Each structure stands twice: as structure tokens, then as C-alpha cells.
Amino acid sequence: MVKISVCAHRNVAVLFGLVCLSIFGLTSCSQEVVTNSWLVELSQGGEVAAREVAKRSGFTYVSPVLGSDTEFHFVHNAVSKSRFRRSVVHTRKLKSHPFVKRAVQQTGFVRSKRGYRPLAGVPLSDLRLKNPDIAELLKDEKDVVITKDPTDPLFGKEWFLKNRGQSGGIPGLDLNVEAAWEMGFTGKGVTTAIMDDGIDYLHEDLKNNYNAEASYDFSSNDHFPYPRYTDTWFNSHGTRCAGEIAAARDNNVCGVGVAYDSKVAGLRMLDQPFMTDLIEANAMGHMPNHIDIYSASWGPTDDGKTVDGPRNLTMRAIVKGVNEGRNGKGNIYVWASGDGGQEDDCNCDGYAASMWTISINSATNDGQTAGYDESCSSTLASTFSNGKSTLRDAGVATTDLYNNCTTTHSGTSAAAPEAAGIFALALEANTNLTWRDMQHLTVLTSKRNRLFDPYLKHFWQYNGAGLEFNHLFGYGVLDAGAMVYMAKHWKPLPERFHCTAGSVVQKMSFGTNEPITLTIDTDACKGTKNEVNFLEHLQAFVTVRSSYRGNIVIHLTSPMNTTSMILSQRPNDDEHKNGFTRWPFMTTHTWAEAPSGTWTLRVENVPGKNNAYDEGVFREWTLVLHGTRDPPYNHQEADEQSQVKLFKVKRMHEAAQKE
């Protein structure tokens, strides 16, 4: 394997600063990789001029960028797809044209699929289960066929849909999808895009629910996102995710999807040596009025040392999607929180930690966290990924390449599509839901159920608004029945505002076991147009470095005494030069709290592997509040358990308003 290191010396977006990208385990920023793609901005002429410029310059025109009539994607087929030197000659050729304002050769970076690993004790050959072999899989399930249940042969193995104690699970610990189905909601009219390595759209369990019009192959630049063949079936990832959402019901093939009457679109963009900002942006902004939900089961490398996130164009695509997509209601972006385990933190992943995405972690069929789960304060909720690793059907049952089935899909890769399926059910119940509505519904209807941390590091606790959360599981496991019921009766939310609550800009040193504590007193922009009285997301933009970045731990405490660990220890992160530069650490743990008062930031170096003394330097902290001026839940209805949550929050809000 060639080892390459890349450094991204550019703004990730308005919200992101300097970030060092680690590839294949190296963190040096000595060399960058560039691709054969260019971002070209024209001063006039639109698409017609862009095609002519490309032709005259020896380039191939690919597409507009995010529907723009001035920015375009070009490639040059004579340039290597990955190289270490920029092609100055080709860039100059583009810039020499009078219509070209800007031409930027795209850098390449790595994006990794989450959850692609054979489960312990399960050989690779067992991952390929042809339909005739399903009877053998079911021989130990005596009561699989129940009249009201789907008749699909693998339904009995889909414990995440109906947990009857299969594979050592806890009965009732599931997504409660049958309650949503019984209400008549199966995802009709909703399309979810699988941003991945393609979809086997010829699969018997997917072909009738495949949205060809909304699909595209950004790797080959055509309309046929069929996975590229490999001997290891590495490109089965997207097909497996698609089946979790939209596998057909009662067709005697594999299992059934969470939203089995919904549609899936394939956006093939992950199957290439290096990702570019252009490809990511165009995928996340593809047909935003035809696609409702974008599901991503990938991200920066989960090696416990990478700190990375979306670049400028990709952030533009996401922000445009939540503001303009679905004809103004906003696209839903679902993200797998990461598979780096206890030695990583998903707040270092700028995709999962974005306030515009819904970050989903996973649990096992007996309520434990999986060994690969990352913890962080930005995770909103959880679904399921694995059962007992010693059993053959330990993972998630779903579709596989070439009309096959599998029972071993795993990782948070498996968790995110389950959430996307539940969101599809909610959108069918109420097509007017916005991207914010979906996040509020997730907070209010997710349940603690039987979820627990077997390592006893992260316990359940209540925030100042009375909402129960966990640093691993967010607000709990998604409950499809509760979400659909509440979605059906949902009332529009008050307008959202953004308040910069204050900053601390001061150079301060700190060493191992020598923490520093900083405070910001805020009135939450009271009396201004940006007044925030009820929180949604909270961001702490922090600039800090240390002689061993992975030993920095940061806690943030709200005026209502809720403490979020916005950065945990990452023992493998030995970076010592750049640290974090205005990195937007995000927490959802203070959801619905009143933000006025004193916020406290505690920054420390904790002892590392060798118990060496580490020196750190803090430089800046800016606190940004996102939420509403008016109470968000006064007129909402919910199921019995979620109604208890609403009652607690309303009571807190009434008390806050009296003050």
C-alpha cells in the first residue's frame, strides 16, 4: 500500500479552520495530492460558454457546481487522477481564456466507508448468502412466520425491526417500526439518496423501489451508479445500506426495509482513490427537490488521529440543502457517527458534528454500545448495528450484491440507514416537516429503553430542560411509532436565531493535570433580533494546541449545570504543531435549555500512554448559540412516553419565562 500524507491548507468553510488530514496512518503535512479535476469559474456565458472553454482548453466538461451558471467542474483525461504536483500548465491554459475568472485544481483526500469489516468469527465467504441458502439460516427460528409479520424469509433475523430475543437480544429492544406500519406509514412518496459506492439496482428486493431519475454516478459521470466489481465485494456497502431502507415487503427475497414503500436513489461517489470537494458537493446537492433524505455511512478515516471535515463547496451544498432543498423545507442529512471506538471522538469529524446533519450512533441487540462506537456530544440518537459477534447472523440482515442477501452488515454504517428509513416514515406522515423539525422529533421521541455503556464510562443523565441523554447514545434509540405519531400532529416551530454569546481571546498555557478554566457571561442577545431563549445546537469554536493533541480534553458547562465533554482523549493522535484552529466543537446535550448566564470551558491535558508531561497553549474560545426566542413545544402532541418529556421541558420553559 502506498503511504501518502495530505495537508488541507484552506478554509473548510466559514466554520472550519486549518485542518491536517491524515491518510493511511501518517499525519505529516509535507505533501499534498492533486487530482485531474478543476473548479472553473466564468465571468459570463453560462453552460454554453463552459462547454466551449473546456473544448478549446483540452478539458472535458462535467457539470455545473450546485446548479450554478458561473461555476463548473472540468476534468483533464491526460492528467493523472492522483499526483503530487499541481499541473500549472493546464491551469494557465484555462486562465488564459478571457471568460475564466478562476481555475483551481482540486486536491484529493480520503473518505472511508464505515462498518466494512467481517464480524469476529465470520469468514468472508459467509457474507455472500444466495437466496436458496436462506432456509438454512432460518432452521433455528421456530416462530419466524407470524401472520401479521412480513413474509420475507430474513424478517425473523431482522431483530432491529422486531426483537423477540433472537441471537441473545432483549425482546422489545428494537426500532418499533411495526407501530408505524400499523398506522399505515411505509415511506410512500419519499426518496432517500444513498451516497456511497453505488447500488445494485437490478436486485429483486430493490429494483421496484429504485429511483433512477434521482440517481447518478459521480465516479463515472453517467446515470448508472452500479457498483464496480471487486473480488472482495468491497463495493457492496451502498447496496446493503439501500436494503435497510427500501427492501420490498412480502416478495420472498431477503428481508424487508424500514420504509419498504419508499424509494432509494444511488449516488455513486465513494469508489475512487481520492475524494474531491467538487464530487462531495455535487453529490450532496444533487436534485435537492427530488431527494428528501441523504444518507452517508462514511467520513474521514476512523484512526483516532484524523481531524477533518467538509471543505468550502461541500459546506455550501449542505447549507443550501437545508435552506432550499425540498422546496424550502430543507433536506435531511443523516450521518454515521463513526467507527473509531473508544480511542476516537466524533466531534473531530466535521460531517457528523455538523448541526445540519443528524449524527447516528449504534447499539447491539442487548442494548450495549458496540466496540467500534465513538462517543461525542454531537450525536443526536442511536439505532442498531450488531448482535452477538459470536453468532453467524450477528449483524444486520439486508440486501447484498448480485441478488444476494447478507446477515452480517455492521458498524455505524448499518445504523445510519435505519435512521433514514424512520425519517422517511415520518416524512410520509407529514410532508411539511423541515430539517429542524426532524431533529426536534428525534430528541423528543428517542427512548433510553435498555441502552447502556458496558464500560461504565458514560452514564445517562438529565439536562437542565429535563431531557435524558447519554454521551454515547445521544437522546436514545429511535422509536418509529412515537416519531410517526408526533410527526403526524406536529406544529411548525418558531423561527431559529443565531447568537454570538461572547469570546475569550487570550494566550494561556496549561500542562498535564494543570487545567485552565474560562467563563463567558451572556444574556443570549436579549433584546436584539438574534435573541435565543431556548437552545437547539451550541457551538464552541476553540483554538488550542498541545505537544500531544490527543491528550487534550475539553468540557463545557451550561448555566443550567449541564456538562458536555466536547472533546475526549484520543490516545493515537500525536499531532503537535497545528492543534485545533477555530474548530467548531458542537453539543446537542443542552437542547431546550435556557442559555442566559455563565458558561464554563475547562481545557486540560490528561496523562497519556507514557505519562509524559505535555504542554498546551490556549488562544481563543467563541461561543455561538442556535435556537429560538419563543418556546418551541407549547402546542405539540406526543405518545405517552414522549409526552412526559414535553411536560418537563414545558415546565422548565414556563419557569424561565417567569424569571
XYZ file of C-alpha atoms in Angstrom:
659
model
C 0.000 0.000 0.000
C 1.356 3.432 -0.905
C 1.519 5.745 2.076
C 0.610 9.317 1.333
C 0.047 12.330 3.535
C -2.049 15.318 2.673
C -2.472 18.663 4.363
C -5.524 20.813 3.682
C -4.290 24.420 3.997
C -7.548 26.171 3.255
C -10.777 27.056 4.966
C -13.021 24.032 5.314
C -15.880 26.545 5.235
C -16.945 29.592 7.154
C -16.995 27.347 10.215
C -13.734 25.444 9.727
C -10.100 26.467 10.074
C -6.772 24.782 9.359
C -7.016 21.016 9.478
C -4.352 18.372 8.947
C -5.671 15.379 7.028
C -4.154 12.019 7.884
C -4.118 9.356 5.190
C -3.133 5.729 5.730
C -1.832 6.496 9.195
C 0.566 9.399 8.543
C -0.047 12.865 9.944
C 2.759 14.778 8.263
C 1.616 17.696 6.138
C 4.661 17.715 3.886
C 2.910 16.893 0.624
C -0.497 17.175 -0.942
C -2.260 15.081 -3.547
C -3.963 16.773 -6.502
C -6.415 15.238 -8.950
C -7.389 15.701 -12.593
C -10.455 17.790 -11.648
C -10.688 21.584 -11.796
C -13.184 24.062 -10.402
C -13.615 26.699 -13.111
C -15.441 29.990 -12.571
C -16.558 32.000 -15.594
C -17.401 35.670 -15.824
C -20.072 35.174 -18.494
C -21.661 32.759 -20.887
C -23.117 30.068 -18.632
C -23.082 26.390 -19.568
C -22.718 27.018 -23.298
C -19.554 29.034 -22.725
C -18.278 26.484 -20.201
C -18.509 23.680 -22.750
C -16.688 25.786 -25.316
C -13.940 26.780 -22.851
C -13.425 23.134 -21.894
C -13.208 22.052 -25.538
C -10.736 24.778 -26.542
C -8.548 24.124 -23.499
C -8.395 20.365 -23.975
C -10.612 19.604 -20.963
C -13.800 17.589 -20.616
C -16.847 19.440 -19.317
C -18.542 17.539 -16.491
C -21.309 19.626 -14.914
C -22.274 22.860 -13.187
C -21.413 23.068 -9.491
C -24.553 23.108 -7.303
C -26.659 24.297 -10.231
C -24.542 27.428 -10.702
C -24.386 29.245 -14.032
C -20.855 30.518 -13.314
C -19.021 27.627 -11.598
C -18.260 24.341 -13.389
C -16.484 21.032 -12.991
C -13.864 20.179 -15.630
C -11.554 17.150 -15.869
C -8.457 16.595 -17.972
C -8.107 12.981 -19.066
C -4.383 13.349 -19.821
C -3.672 14.279 -16.189
C -3.278 11.551 -13.586
C -6.170 11.163 -11.159
C -3.710 11.494 -8.272
C -0.335 13.201 -8.354
C 1.937 15.188 -6.078
C 2.480 18.266 -8.240
C -0.083 20.717 -9.495
C -0.417 20.892 -13.243
C 0.494 24.546 -13.680
C 0.461 24.299 -17.477
C -3.162 23.167 -17.613
C -4.278 25.738 -15.068
C -2.586 28.520 -17.037
C -4.259 27.279 -20.211
C -7.659 27.666 -18.542
C -6.853 31.069 -17.073
C -5.720 32.380 -20.430
C -9.295 32.270 -21.698
C -10.953 35.704 -21.312
C -14.109 34.200 -19.775
C -12.270 32.382 -16.981
C -12.123 34.253 -13.659
C -10.718 31.382 -11.613
C -9.397 27.862 -12.179
C -8.462 25.680 -9.206
C -7.087 22.170 -9.496
C -8.788 20.020 -6.868
C -6.871 18.410 -4.031
C -7.614 14.801 -3.131
C -8.408 13.371 0.293
C -9.543 10.067 1.723
C -13.084 9.229 2.760
C -13.633 5.820 4.373
C -16.668 3.563 4.447
C -17.863 2.847 7.953
C -18.533 -0.644 9.163
C -16.892 -2.585 6.352
C -15.331 -5.420 8.311
C -16.168 -9.108 8.628
C -17.552 -9.787 12.085
C -15.434 -11.735 14.538
C -15.548 -15.429 13.768
C -17.431 -14.968 10.473
C -15.345 -15.814 7.366
C -15.722 -13.662 4.275
C -17.416 -16.495 2.393
C -20.321 -16.345 4.858
C -21.022 -12.752 3.835
C -22.371 -13.972 0.490
C -25.662 -15.729 1.060
C -27.624 -16.605 -2.040
C -31.385 -16.693 -1.755
C -31.637 -20.535 -1.831
C -29.446 -20.655 1.281
C -31.879 -18.637 3.388
C -33.782 -21.718 4.546
C -30.603 -22.975 6.183
C -30.225 -19.661 8.012
C -33.741 -19.940 9.377
C -33.631 -23.510 10.627
C -33.105 -22.377 14.243
C -36.008 -19.910 14.132
C -39.157 -21.868 15.053
C -41.607 -18.975 15.105
C -40.468 -16.757 12.255
C -43.710 -16.783 10.271
C -46.443 -14.851 12.005
C -49.492 -13.865 10.022
C -49.250 -10.108 10.525
C -45.483 -10.050 10.057
C -43.803 -9.626 6.680
C -43.317 -12.975 4.976
C -39.826 -12.144 3.700
C -37.530 -15.045 4.565
C -34.994 -12.990 6.550
C -37.515 -10.976 8.551
C -37.028 -13.266 11.535
C -33.365 -12.275 11.535
C -34.135 -8.562 11.447
C -34.086 -8.190 15.216
C -33.625 -4.419 14.858
C -37.155 -4.314 13.399
C -38.704 -6.834 15.781
C -36.578 -8.066 18.659
C -38.017 -11.291 20.029
C -34.775 -12.258 21.750
C -33.047 -13.596 18.626
C -29.299 -14.072 18.884
C -29.263 -13.300 22.578
C -31.058 -9.987 22.270
C -33.521 -8.333 24.636
C -37.156 -8.688 23.494
C -38.672 -5.315 22.668
C -35.325 -3.580 22.149
C -35.899 -2.526 18.557
C -36.940 0.407 16.365
C -40.684 -0.096 16.964
C -41.357 0.070 13.233
C -44.406 -2.163 13.380
C -46.250 0.576 15.270
C -45.583 2.960 12.383
C -46.592 0.353 9.799
C -49.835 -0.323 11.675
C -50.621 3.400 11.422
C -50.330 2.991 7.652
C -46.956 4.622 7.082
C -44.431 2.740 4.963
C -42.447 5.566 3.316
C -44.619 6.156 0.255
C -43.575 9.198 -1.773
C -40.205 9.664 -0.028
C -36.787 9.260 -1.684
C -33.537 8.625 0.186
C -30.226 9.021 -1.633
C -27.502 6.555 -0.667
C -24.226 8.467 -1.067
C -21.832 5.565 -1.329
C -20.155 3.110 -3.729
C -23.266 2.510 -5.831
C -26.417 0.396 -5.622
C -27.221 -2.949 -7.247
C -30.427 -1.559 -8.716
C -31.112 -4.857 -10.509
C -31.574 -6.632 -7.168
C -35.005 -8.286 -6.887
C -35.537 -6.676 -3.494
C -34.636 -3.146 -4.669
C -35.483 -2.758 -8.348
C -39.110 -1.703 -7.838
C -38.129 0.868 -5.208
C -35.190 2.300 -7.143
C -35.456 5.946 -8.203
C -33.444 6.015 -11.420
C -34.253 9.644 -12.189
C -32.655 10.868 -8.960
C -29.584 8.608 -9.255
C -26.159 9.478 -10.631
C -22.639 8.095 -10.839
C -20.166 10.824 -9.860
C -17.232 8.458 -10.316
C -18.017 7.680 -13.964
C -20.144 10.753 -14.709
C -23.165 8.892 -16.000
C -26.637 7.899 -14.801
C -25.876 4.291 -13.891
C -24.412 4.044 -10.352
C -23.848 0.295 -10.454
C -21.061 -0.862 -8.095
C -17.661 -1.682 -9.564
C -16.796 -5.369 -9.246
C -14.076 -6.466 -6.807
C -13.166 -9.956 -5.652
C -13.676 -8.954 -2.023
C -17.140 -7.486 -2.591
C -15.818 -4.269 -1.107
C -18.359 -2.304 -3.147
C -21.371 -3.977 -1.552
C -21.605 -1.188 1.016
C -24.186 1.023 -0.691
C -26.384 -1.922 -1.695
C -26.508 -3.123 1.900
C -27.447 0.343 3.152
C -30.165 0.674 0.493
C -31.796 -2.606 1.524
C -32.128 -1.489 5.128
C -34.295 1.382 3.958
C -36.289 0.150 0.981
C -36.122 -3.637 0.552
C -39.555 -4.716 -0.697
C -42.057 -6.491 1.526
C -43.575 -9.954 1.057
C -41.695 -10.794 -2.140
C -39.864 -13.858 -0.818
C -36.465 -12.160 -1.189
C -34.095 -11.313 1.691
C -35.736 -9.169 4.383
C -37.823 -6.020 4.495
C -36.771 -2.380 4.684
C -37.731 0.047 7.444
C -39.627 2.123 4.865
C -40.394 -0.619 2.363
C -42.610 1.515 0.126
C -40.120 4.380 -0.117
C -37.624 4.934 -2.932
C -33.832 4.878 -2.880
C -31.527 6.722 -5.242
C -27.908 5.744 -5.795
C -25.245 8.452 -5.750
C -22.005 6.637 -6.530
C -19.167 8.859 -5.372
C -17.129 6.912 -2.825
C -15.447 4.347 -5.066
C -12.273 6.143 -6.140
C -8.734 6.613 -4.808
C -9.314 10.162 -3.599
C -12.370 12.266 -2.909
C -12.600 15.890 -4.033
C -14.619 18.811 -2.763
C -16.370 19.019 -6.125
C -17.603 15.432 -6.046
C -18.819 15.667 -2.457
C -20.594 18.957 -3.099
C -22.311 17.806 -6.272
C -23.468 14.587 -4.585
C -24.891 16.387 -1.548
C -26.581 18.951 -3.736
C -27.881 16.532 -6.370
C -31.562 17.086 -7.237
C -32.470 18.543 -3.813
C -36.146 18.937 -4.723
C -36.451 15.291 -5.773
C -34.403 13.779 -2.958
C -35.727 14.143 0.591
C -33.027 12.429 2.657
C -29.299 11.958 2.044
C -27.748 9.037 3.922
C -23.975 8.853 4.442
C -22.196 5.910 6.064
C -18.667 7.228 5.605
C -16.378 10.015 6.671
C -12.772 10.916 7.482
C -10.547 7.999 8.433
C -11.541 6.492 11.795
C -7.963 6.091 13.014
C -8.216 8.153 16.191
C -5.854 10.816 14.884
C -7.610 12.450 11.931
C -9.327 15.823 12.378
C -11.198 16.706 9.212
C -14.488 17.866 7.763
C -16.231 19.206 4.687
C -14.469 21.769 2.502
C -15.962 25.008 1.184
C -18.071 23.677 -1.688
C -19.398 20.771 0.340
C -20.420 23.053 3.190
C -22.149 25.276 0.652
C -24.025 22.252 -0.645
C -25.202 21.191 2.807
C -26.221 24.696 3.856
C -28.035 25.213 0.573
C -29.732 21.850 1.039
C -31.134 22.644 4.489
C -32.188 26.137 3.415
C -33.558 25.486 -0.068
C -33.952 21.739 -0.561
C -37.359 20.035 -0.617
C -38.752 23.309 -1.967
C -37.646 25.276 1.075
C -38.363 22.750 3.836
C -34.775 21.530 3.843
C -33.096 18.236 3.002
C -32.385 15.765 5.799
C -28.718 14.713 6.030
C -28.136 11.541 8.072
C -24.598 10.662 9.111
C -22.982 7.599 10.666
C -21.151 8.882 13.737
C -18.002 6.809 13.212
C -16.288 3.516 13.951
C -13.125 4.651 15.736
C -14.141 3.153 19.078
C -13.147 4.451 22.489
C -9.927 5.944 21.130
C -11.695 8.371 18.796
C -14.190 11.221 19.177
C -16.814 12.000 16.528
C -16.590 15.726 17.331
C -13.341 15.594 15.321
C -15.411 14.587 12.277
C -16.798 17.776 10.781
C -19.590 15.917 8.964
C -21.024 14.023 11.931
C -20.510 17.035 14.209
C -22.287 19.495 11.923
C -25.501 20.984 13.253
C -27.026 20.487 9.784
C -26.628 16.711 9.892
C -28.236 14.150 12.177
C -25.448 12.039 13.624
C -26.471 8.470 14.477
C -24.575 6.039 16.706
C -25.327 2.335 17.158
C -26.216 -0.210 19.822
C -26.248 -4.001 19.954
C -29.351 -6.184 20.233
C -28.900 -6.392 24.004
C -28.538 -2.635 24.466
C -24.774 -2.297 24.742
C -22.532 0.011 22.810
C -20.594 -1.773 20.077
C -16.831 -1.869 20.499
C -16.304 0.385 17.479
C -18.744 3.107 18.591
C -17.329 6.590 19.049
C -18.698 8.888 21.706
C -19.225 12.618 21.322
C -21.535 15.421 22.343
C -22.887 15.985 18.815
C -24.577 12.558 18.446
C -28.331 13.029 18.411
C -29.643 9.443 18.673
C -28.908 5.770 18.006
C -30.207 2.780 16.108
C -28.718 -0.744 15.853
C -25.823 -2.461 14.137
C -24.764 -5.737 15.743
C -25.962 -8.633 17.793
C -23.632 -11.096 19.457
C -20.421 -11.264 17.447
C -20.058 -14.996 18.099
C -23.174 -15.828 16.088
C -23.419 -16.163 12.346
C -26.336 -13.762 11.985
C -24.848 -11.222 14.370
C -25.202 -8.221 12.113
C -27.944 -6.516 10.172
C -29.836 -8.577 7.582
C -30.163 -6.781 4.274
C -29.611 -6.946 0.510
C -26.224 -7.710 -0.988
C -24.632 -7.551 -4.421
C -25.820 -9.645 -7.361
C -29.248 -10.501 -5.936
C -27.766 -11.948 -2.750
C -28.577 -11.364 0.913
C -26.413 -10.927 3.997
C -26.961 -11.104 7.747
C -23.628 -9.543 8.659
C -23.825 -5.877 7.715
C -22.339 -3.962 10.647
C -20.845 -0.760 12.045
C -22.457 2.642 12.286
C -22.759 2.194 8.520
C -25.716 -0.032 9.333
C -27.118 2.384 11.909
C -27.482 5.496 9.727
C -29.718 3.916 7.018
C -32.093 2.596 9.701
C -32.491 6.181 10.904
C -33.016 7.380 7.323
C -35.787 4.789 6.952
C -37.545 6.027 10.087
C -37.263 9.618 8.870
C -38.868 8.501 5.598
C -41.825 7.150 7.590
C -42.109 10.483 9.409
C -41.993 12.447 6.153
C -44.821 10.365 4.744
C -46.820 11.114 7.897
C -46.156 14.840 7.489
C -44.653 16.097 4.237
C -44.298 19.611 5.683
C -41.624 18.660 8.210
C -38.487 20.786 7.944
C -34.899 19.696 8.619
C -35.205 21.281 12.079
C -38.497 19.543 12.782
C -36.789 16.203 12.179
C -34.090 16.994 14.730
C -36.646 18.077 17.345
C -38.668 14.922 16.701
C -35.525 12.853 17.141
C -34.775 14.441 20.516
C -38.334 14.186 21.807
C -39.246 10.666 20.683
C -35.988 8.732 21.132
C -36.007 6.419 24.151
C -33.411 5.272 26.634
C -35.018 1.825 26.535
C -32.341 -0.708 27.657
C -29.287 1.087 26.261
C -26.208 1.142 28.495
C -22.433 1.509 28.334
C -20.789 -1.771 29.421
C -17.512 0.080 30.020
C -19.221 2.279 32.640
C -17.704 5.454 31.219
C -20.864 7.210 30.024
C -23.972 7.255 32.182
C -27.460 8.542 31.466
C -28.173 11.998 32.875
C -30.729 14.789 32.596
C -30.002 18.202 31.171
C -31.405 21.429 32.571
C -34.574 21.076 30.480
C -35.315 17.604 31.854
C -34.228 15.697 28.743
C -32.300 12.464 29.335
C -29.143 11.975 27.265
C -26.020 9.870 27.061
C -22.605 10.779 25.651
C -22.649 7.592 23.546
C -26.277 7.188 22.535
C -27.468 10.792 22.320
C -31.129 11.001 23.353
C -31.650 7.259 22.972
C -32.789 4.751 20.399
C -35.115 5.974 17.655
C -38.738 4.945 18.079
C -40.530 4.838 14.714
C -44.011 4.566 16.190
C -43.532 7.520 18.523
C -41.888 9.636 15.824
C -44.606 8.983 13.249
C -47.365 9.738 15.751
C -45.747 13.011 16.790
C -44.869 13.926 13.196
C -48.490 13.491 12.169
C -49.598 16.064 14.765
C -46.533 18.323 14.575
C -46.963 22.108 14.673
C -44.447 24.443 12.969
C -41.531 25.627 15.103
C -40.696 29.233 15.947
C -38.020 30.964 13.893
C -34.421 29.982 14.591
C -31.782 32.562 15.526
C -28.008 32.559 15.918
C -26.392 34.476 18.783
C -22.656 35.005 19.224
C -22.627 34.921 23.004
C -19.058 36.049 23.583
C -15.393 35.270 23.111
C -12.256 34.762 25.157
C -9.112 35.645 23.207
C -6.113 35.174 25.432
C -2.911 33.168 25.239
C -2.816 30.765 28.177
C -0.525 27.824 28.890
C -1.583 24.558 30.500
C 0.228 21.319 31.267
C -0.649 17.758 32.164
C -3.050 17.784 35.130
C -2.907 21.600 35.095
C -6.287 22.602 33.621
C -7.408 26.089 32.757
C -10.971 27.308 33.252
C -12.599 30.112 31.280
C -16.051 31.656 31.525
C -18.379 33.649 29.317
C -21.331 35.511 30.829
C -24.085 36.071 28.303
C -27.602 37.445 28.091
C -28.057 35.373 24.897
C -28.510 38.515 22.767
C -31.546 39.570 24.797
C -33.445 42.455 23.254
C -31.837 42.039 19.829
C -33.052 40.400 16.643
C -30.868 37.364 17.470
C -32.233 36.672 20.942
C -32.081 32.971 21.896
C -34.079 31.754 24.888
C -34.385 28.055 24.040
C -31.362 26.207 22.711
C -31.066 23.794 19.846
C -27.392 23.439 18.903
C -24.446 25.010 20.638
C -21.005 25.548 19.108
C -17.732 26.292 20.843
C -15.111 27.490 18.368
C -11.800 26.710 20.022
C -8.191 27.394 19.061
C -5.793 25.288 21.088
C -2.712 23.140 20.577
C -0.610 20.780 22.632
C 2.621 18.818 22.414
C 0.309 15.777 22.100
C -3.057 16.790 20.639
C -4.763 13.552 21.601
C -4.352 14.279 25.311
C -6.426 17.480 25.170
C -9.799 17.053 26.887
C -12.411 19.839 26.882
C -15.611 20.129 28.949
C -18.298 22.777 28.527
C -20.805 23.512 31.305
C -24.033 25.422 30.687
C -25.734 27.955 33.001
C -28.196 25.152 33.856
C -25.278 22.976 35.012
C -25.210 20.507 32.112
C -21.653 19.417 31.332
C -20.760 18.224 27.841
C -17.413 16.622 27.076
C -16.922 18.308 23.728
C -13.531 16.636 23.214
C -12.408 13.362 24.777
C -8.937 11.863 24.911
C -7.694 10.304 21.669
C -4.568 8.315 22.579
C -3.410 7.812 18.966
C -3.457 11.487 17.978
C 0.189 12.549 18.311
C -0.094 15.753 16.250
C 1.841 18.582 17.952
C 2.029 21.573 15.588
C -1.388 22.760 14.441
C -3.802 21.515 17.109
C -7.313 22.898 16.552
C -7.877 26.241 14.828
C -11.354 27.662 15.437
C -12.687 24.121 15.309
C -16.477 24.122 15.889
C -16.993 21.631 18.714
C -20.748 21.054 18.881
C -23.059 19.751 21.574
C -26.712 18.774 21.500
C -26.766 17.973 25.234
C -28.119 21.402 26.192
C -31.151 21.051 23.896
C -34.142 23.154 25.034
C -32.174 24.776 27.870
C -32.237 28.498 28.655
C -28.793 29.785 27.594
C -28.537 33.040 29.585
C -25.929 33.039 32.316
C -22.397 31.781 32.800
C -20.838 29.202 30.504
C -17.649 27.490 31.663
C -14.974 25.917 29.484
C -12.401 23.599 31.059
C -9.343 22.697 28.965
C -6.755 20.209 30.154
C -4.029 17.796 29.165
C -4.694 14.391 30.675
C -1.935 11.791 31.216
C -1.120 9.884 28.045
C 0.258 6.477 27.187
C 3.759 7.211 28.502
C 2.693 9.565 31.313
C 4.873 12.246 29.721
C 4.347 15.911 30.587
C 2.508 17.704 27.776
C 2.451 21.449 27.286
C -0.537 23.150 25.726
C -1.405 26.658 24.580
C -4.964 28.001 24.500
C -5.679 31.028 22.308
C -9.403 31.502 21.652
C -12.927 30.395 22.513
C -16.054 31.776 20.851
C -19.498 30.645 21.999
C -22.346 30.560 19.450
C -25.935 29.770 20.440
C -28.530 28.442 18.000
C -32.177 28.266 18.965
C -35.481 30.090 19.280
C -36.734 33.178 21.029
C -40.155 31.633 21.674
C -40.981 28.293 23.349
C -40.911 25.523 20.721
C -43.220 22.923 22.272
C -46.295 24.693 23.629
C -48.740 23.091 21.209
C -47.127 19.742 20.388
C -48.742 16.327 20.872
C -46.916 13.070 21.530
C -47.231 9.455 22.584
C -47.343 8.752 26.331
C -43.599 8.423 26.955
C -42.652 11.397 24.780
C -45.410 13.432 26.423
C -43.513 13.090 29.699
C -40.504 14.699 28.030
C -42.661 17.500 26.693
C -44.174 18.138 30.120
C -40.745 18.502 31.733
C -39.492 20.861 29.047
C -42.625 22.990 29.110
C -42.430 23.302 32.874
C -38.809 24.473 32.642
C -39.687 26.925 29.890
C -42.533 28.395 31.918
C -40.203 28.884 34.871
C -37.585 30.524 32.660
C -40.131 32.928 31.188
C -41.316 33.971 34.653
C -37.750 34.890 35.578
